Short mmCIF file of C-alpha atoms and ligand atoms in Angstrom, two decimals:
data_model
loop_
_atom_site.label_atom_id
_atom_site.label_comp_id
_atom_site.label_asym_id
_atom_site.label_seq_id
_atom_site.Cartn_x
_atom_site.Cartn_y
_atom_site.Cartn_z
CA UNK A 762 -10.23 -93.79 131.23
CA UNK A 763 -9.90 -97.56 132.08
CA UNK A 764 -8.47 -99.78 135.47
CA UNK A 765 -4.77 -100.54 135.17
CA UNK A 766 -4.29 -103.90 137.06
CA UNK A 767 -1.20 -104.90 137.90
CA UNK A 768 -0.56 -108.65 138.62
CA UNK A 769 -3.24 -110.77 137.07
CA UNK A 770 -2.80 -113.43 139.50
CA UNK A 771 -5.47 -115.10 141.85
CA UNK A 772 -6.96 -111.75 142.67
CA UNK A 773 -5.72 -109.25 139.84
CA UNK A 774 -7.04 -112.09 136.98
CA UNK A 775 -10.28 -112.48 138.90
CA UNK A 776 -10.96 -108.81 139.25
CA UNK A 777 -10.05 -108.49 135.43
CA UNK A 778 -12.64 -110.67 133.78
CA UNK A 779 -15.25 -109.25 136.66
CA UNK A 780 -15.27 -105.87 135.46
CA UNK A 781 -14.90 -106.57 132.02
CA UNK A 782 -17.92 -108.16 132.54
CA UNK A 783 -19.49 -105.37 133.89
CA UNK A 784 -18.23 -103.38 130.98
CA UNK A 785 -15.27 -101.66 132.28
CA UNK A 786 -12.03 -101.23 130.25
CA UNK A 787 -8.59 -102.84 131.80
CA UNK A 788 -5.29 -102.41 130.92
CA UNK A 789 -3.26 -105.72 132.47
CA UNK A 790 0.13 -105.99 133.45
CA UNK A 791 2.19 -108.19 135.09
CA UNK A 792 5.87 -109.27 135.81
CA UNK A 793 5.68 -111.47 132.46
CA UNK A 794 4.07 -109.80 130.17
CA UNK A 795 3.09 -112.90 128.48
CA UNK A 796 0.87 -113.79 131.24
CA UNK A 797 -1.07 -110.54 130.77
CA UNK A 798 -1.30 -110.55 127.03
CA UNK A 799 -2.97 -113.98 127.50
CA UNK A 800 -5.55 -112.75 129.99
CA UNK A 801 -6.40 -109.69 127.80
CA UNK A 802 -6.85 -112.14 124.86
CA UNK A 803 -9.13 -114.02 126.89
CA UNK A 804 -10.88 -110.81 127.94
CA UNK A 805 -11.42 -109.57 124.29
CA UNK A 806 -11.80 -105.92 123.21
CA UNK A 807 -12.43 -104.09 126.88
CA UNK A 808 -8.80 -105.51 127.88
CA UNK A 809 -5.27 -105.19 126.84
CA UNK A 810 -1.77 -105.84 128.50
CA UNK A 811 0.94 -103.08 128.87
CA UNK A 812 3.82 -102.69 130.71
CA UNK A 813 3.03 -101.71 134.58
CA UNK A 814 4.56 -98.05 133.70
CA UNK A 815 2.22 -97.85 130.40
CA UNK A 816 -0.58 -99.16 132.39
CA UNK A 817 -0.51 -96.80 135.17
CA UNK A 818 0.08 -93.94 132.79
CA UNK A 819 -3.15 -94.49 130.95
CA UNK A 820 -5.58 -94.98 133.35
CA UNK A 821 -7.18 -92.90 135.99
CA UNK A 822 -7.84 -96.08 138.69
CA UNK A 823 -4.60 -98.54 139.15
CA UNK A 824 -4.86 -101.66 141.15
CA UNK A 825 -1.96 -103.13 142.81
CA UNK A 826 -3.10 -107.14 142.96
CA UNK A 827 0.69 -107.53 144.09
CA UNK A 828 2.02 -108.55 147.15
CA UNK A 829 2.80 -105.92 149.60
CA UNK A 830 6.32 -106.29 149.10
CA UNK A 831 5.86 -105.70 145.17
CA UNK A 832 3.73 -102.97 145.72
CA UNK A 833 5.94 -100.77 147.73
CA UNK A 834 8.66 -101.58 145.13
CA UNK A 835 6.66 -100.42 142.18
CA UNK A 836 5.49 -97.39 144.26
CA UNK A 837 8.75 -96.23 144.74
CA UNK A 838 9.85 -96.75 140.80
CA UNK A 839 6.54 -95.08 139.61
CA UNK A 840 5.37 -92.69 142.71
CA UNK A 841 5.21 -89.53 139.83
CA UNK A 842 3.07 -91.61 137.54
CA UNK A 843 0.72 -92.22 140.55
CA UNK A 844 -0.52 -88.33 141.09
CA UNK A 845 -3.96 -88.01 140.83
CA UNK A 846 -4.76 -91.78 140.20
CA UNK A 847 -7.00 -93.31 142.54
CA UNK A 848 -4.80 -96.08 143.61
CA UNK A 849 -6.62 -99.74 144.93
CA UNK A 850 -4.39 -101.79 147.49
CA UNK A 851 -6.04 -105.43 148.16
CA UNK A 852 -2.51 -106.64 150.27
CA UNK A 853 -2.49 -108.41 153.18
CA UNK A 854 0.33 -108.18 155.18
CA UNK A 855 1.35 -112.00 154.48
CA UNK A 856 4.64 -113.15 153.41
CA UNK A 857 6.45 -116.82 153.68
CA UNK A 858 8.73 -118.26 156.04
CA UNK A 859 12.04 -119.81 155.39
CA UNK A 860 9.58 -123.40 155.15
CA UNK A 861 7.05 -121.71 153.04
CA UNK A 862 4.68 -121.21 155.91
CA UNK A 863 2.51 -117.89 155.36
CA UNK A 864 3.53 -115.19 158.42
CA UNK A 865 2.36 -111.79 159.22
CA UNK A 866 5.16 -109.25 157.85
CA UNK A 867 3.76 -106.10 159.80
CA UNK A 868 3.86 -106.13 163.87
CA UNK A 869 0.02 -107.05 165.16
CA UNK A 870 -1.90 -103.85 164.88
CA UNK A 871 -0.57 -102.36 162.05
CA UNK A 872 -2.07 -102.62 158.47
CA UNK A 873 -0.98 -102.75 154.96
CA UNK A 874 -2.98 -100.15 154.27
CA UNK A 875 -1.31 -97.68 156.79
CA UNK A 876 2.18 -98.29 155.07
CA UNK A 877 1.10 -98.38 151.52
CA UNK A 878 -0.27 -94.69 152.22
CA UNK A 879 1.99 -93.15 152.97
CA UNK A 880 4.48 -94.26 150.33
CA UNK A 881 1.95 -92.57 147.84
CA UNK A 882 2.47 -88.77 146.16
CA UNK A 883 0.28 -86.72 148.24
CA UNK A 884 -1.78 -86.06 144.70
CA UNK A 885 -2.95 -89.88 144.64
CA UNK A 886 -6.36 -91.12 146.34
CA UNK A 887 -5.62 -94.43 148.22
CA UNK A 888 -8.26 -96.73 148.98
CA UNK A 889 -8.10 -100.26 150.25
CA UNK A 890 -10.22 -102.39 148.87
CA UNK A 891 -10.77 -105.98 146.90
CA UNK A 892 -8.89 -107.74 149.38
CA UNK A 893 -11.32 -108.46 152.02
CA UNK A 894 -12.38 -112.06 150.38
CA UNK A 895 -10.19 -115.15 149.75
CA UNK A 896 -9.85 -115.27 145.93
CA UNK A 897 -11.67 -118.13 145.19
CA UNK A 898 -14.62 -116.67 146.96
CA UNK A 899 -14.00 -113.24 145.27
CA UNK A 900 -14.28 -115.20 141.90
CA UNK A 901 -17.74 -117.19 142.52
CA UNK A 902 -19.47 -114.64 144.03
CA UNK A 903 -20.12 -111.84 141.87
CA UNK A 904 -23.71 -111.21 141.27
CA UNK A 905 -24.93 -113.34 143.95
CA UNK A 906 -28.73 -113.52 144.06
CA UNK A 907 -31.04 -112.90 145.62
CA UNK A 908 -28.41 -110.41 147.51
CA UNK A 909 -25.60 -109.35 146.41
CA UNK A 910 -22.20 -110.12 148.19
CA UNK A 911 -20.78 -106.67 150.09
CA UNK A 912 -17.06 -105.56 149.67
CA UNK A 913 -15.70 -103.80 152.15
CA UNK A 914 -13.46 -100.71 151.55
CA UNK A 915 -11.46 -97.89 153.55
CA UNK A 916 -10.65 -94.73 152.31
CA UNK A 917 -9.84 -90.69 153.75
CA UNK A 918 -10.66 -89.72 150.10
CA UNK A 919 -13.94 -88.62 148.58
CA UNK A 920 -12.50 -89.17 144.82
CA UNK A 921 -11.17 -92.80 145.89
CA UNK A 922 -14.84 -93.65 147.14
CA UNK A 923 -16.36 -92.28 144.40
CA UNK A 924 -14.33 -94.71 141.99
CA UNK A 925 -14.32 -97.64 144.18
CA UNK A 926 -18.01 -97.74 144.63
CA UNK A 927 -18.05 -97.76 140.97
CA UNK A 928 -15.71 -100.66 140.42
CA UNK A 929 -17.24 -102.84 142.62
CA UNK A 930 -20.63 -102.55 141.67
CA UNK A 931 -19.35 -103.07 138.24
CA UNK A 932 -17.55 -106.21 139.57
CA UNK A 933 -20.79 -107.41 140.60
CA UNK A 934 -20.86 -106.75 144.30
CA UNK A 935 -21.94 -104.53 146.70
CA UNK A 936 -19.80 -101.61 147.90
CA UNK A 937 -19.52 -100.63 151.91
CA UNK A 938 -17.03 -97.88 153.54
CA UNK A 939 -15.74 -99.87 156.43
CA UNK A 940 -13.89 -96.77 157.47
CA UNK A 941 -11.15 -94.71 156.78
CA UNK A 942 -7.23 -95.77 156.48
CA UNK A 943 -7.32 -95.80 160.02
CA UNK A 944 -9.78 -98.83 159.85
CA UNK A 945 -8.27 -100.78 156.88
CA UNK A 946 -6.44 -103.02 159.67
CA UNK A 947 -10.07 -104.41 160.17
CA UNK A 948 -10.76 -105.27 156.61
CA UNK A 949 -7.27 -107.12 156.14
CA UNK A 950 -5.97 -111.11 157.35
CA UNK A 951 -4.64 -111.78 159.59
CA UNK A 952 -6.84 -110.37 162.39
CA UNK A 953 -9.40 -108.11 160.50
CA UNK A 954 -12.79 -108.36 161.78
CA UNK A 955 -14.42 -107.59 158.73
CA UNK A 956 -12.17 -109.33 156.74
CA UNK A 957 -13.70 -112.79 155.55
CA UNK A 958 -10.83 -114.64 157.57
CA UNK A 959 -12.53 -112.86 160.34
CA UNK A 960 -16.12 -113.19 159.81
CA UNK A 961 -15.37 -117.17 159.91
CA UNK A 962 -15.72 -117.32 156.10
CA UNK A 963 -19.35 -115.38 155.93
CA UNK A 964 -20.05 -113.37 152.78
CA UNK A 965 -21.67 -110.79 154.43
CA UNK A 966 -25.13 -108.73 152.73
CA UNK A 967 -25.41 -105.19 153.04
CA UNK A 968 -27.87 -105.33 156.27
CA UNK A 969 -25.50 -107.87 157.67
CA UNK A 970 -22.26 -105.92 156.63
CA UNK A 971 -23.80 -102.16 158.17
CA UNK A 972 -24.32 -103.91 161.24
CA UNK A 973 -21.07 -105.42 161.17
CA UNK A 974 -19.48 -102.15 160.87
CA UNK A 975 -21.12 -100.86 163.57
CA UNK A 976 -20.28 -103.62 166.10
CA UNK A 977 -17.17 -103.29 168.75
CA UNK A 978 -14.48 -105.40 166.88
CA UNK A 979 -13.67 -107.93 169.25
CA UNK A 980 -9.96 -107.63 169.06
N1 NAP B 2022 -4.94 -114.84 146.98
C1 NAP B 2022 -6.04 -114.33 148.02
O1 NAP B 2022 -7.22 -115.14 148.51
C2 NAP B 2022 -5.87 -113.04 148.44
C3 NAP B 2022 -6.73 -112.70 148.99
C4 NAP B 2022 -7.50 -111.35 149.52
C5 NAP B 2022 -5.72 -110.64 149.40
N2 NAP B 2022 -4.87 -110.62 148.58
C6 NAP B 2022 -3.59 -109.63 148.14
O2 NAP B 2022 -3.30 -109.63 146.98
C7 NAP B 2022 -2.56 -109.43 146.58
C8 NAP B 2022 -1.97 -110.37 145.19
O3 NAP B 2022 -2.33 -111.77 145.56
P1 NAP B 2022 -2.70 -113.00 144.71
O4 NAP B 2022 -3.29 -113.92 145.18
O5 NAP B 2022 -3.65 -112.02 143.89
O6 NAP B 2022 -1.09 -113.39 144.05
P2 NAP B 2022 -0.53 -114.16 142.63
O7 NAP B 2022 -1.27 -114.65 142.32
O8 NAP B 2022 0.96 -114.34 143.26
O9 NAP B 2022 -0.05 -112.81 141.93
C9 NAP B 2022 0.94 -112.14 141.85
C10 NAP B 2022 0.66 -111.42 140.50
O10 NAP B 2022 1.85 -110.33 140.78
C11 NAP B 2022 2.84 -110.23 139.05
N3 NAP B 2022 3.91 -109.34 139.89
C12 NAP B 2022 4.80 -109.67 140.56
N4 NAP B 2022 5.65 -108.94 140.49
C13 NAP B 2022 5.49 -107.84 139.63
C14 NAP B 2022 5.78 -107.22 138.83
N5 NAP B 2022 7.13 -106.61 139.19
N6 NAP B 2022 5.26 -106.27 138.16
C15 NAP B 2022 4.07 -106.27 137.59
N7 NAP B 2022 3.17 -107.58 138.10
C16 NAP B 2022 4.04 -108.11 139.20
C17 NAP B 2022 2.32 -111.94 138.89
O11 NAP B 2022 3.30 -111.74 137.51
P3 NAP B 2022 3.26 -113.12 136.59
O12 NAP B 2022 1.64 -113.38 136.41
O13 NAP B 2022 4.02 -112.80 135.29
O14 NAP B 2022 3.83 -114.18 137.57
C18 NAP B 2022 1.23 -112.10 139.38
O15 NAP B 2022 0.70 -111.95 138.13
C19 NAP B 2022 -1.58 -109.85 147.36
O16 NAP B 2022 -0.98 -108.82 148.22
C20 NAP B 2022 -2.43 -110.64 148.61
O17 NAP B 2022 -1.98 -110.21 150.20
C21 NAP B 2022 -4.55 -112.27 147.83
#
């Protein structure tokens, strides 16, 4: 089964390249299907383009690499297709004000993960992942040597944990569970102590990441 990547921008495009390099088949969807088609053509036989609905229907895992408001809209439209799927959510609670400044769109302490998880059908397997690094770091740090960089994830669901560990390994990173959905706030920005932005830009190896998870968050 393939992984559906909805959104082929900074995060979705990077992730698609990493997963294909790691041998994972992907089905790509974007707002403009031509954008997904161009990336699928670049990536070769492990990638194809489809509508969001087709991509979700034929995948066992779905990455919503779109802005949080779009994730909410797509879940509302496609909820029945998400039953029994692993749903991977990299979103941060960010948007833009009238002057183009980036702003937090949820109250302090409320994670995008806690919002998205409650919108899903009960049979979906939710995990917050792939949003813990800035897109340029996600692009450049895959298969880091001599020690791979960690990507944190947060979930309450064993099926989602198994799938996301496979996908993070395939993408060229070391997976580490930061906690359950209640801990998603720690791996989001702004404010998360385990997000790259909360780590002053650092990318952690597994030993450093384990120590950071068990350290008391300073916020
Ligand atoms: N950028 C970062 O450094 C970063 C880091 C961590 C987490 N994140 C999170 O990752 C998510 C994606 O961010 P990004 O920077 O990758 O965004 P982006 O570069 O703006 O890409 C957004 C993608 O969403 C697609 N899209 C928009 N509406 C859609 C719809 N209705 N159906 C299907 N696809 C749709 C767009 O399609 P088109 O290509 O056709 O326009 C585009 O490919 C956000 O939630 C963000 O908070 C971003």
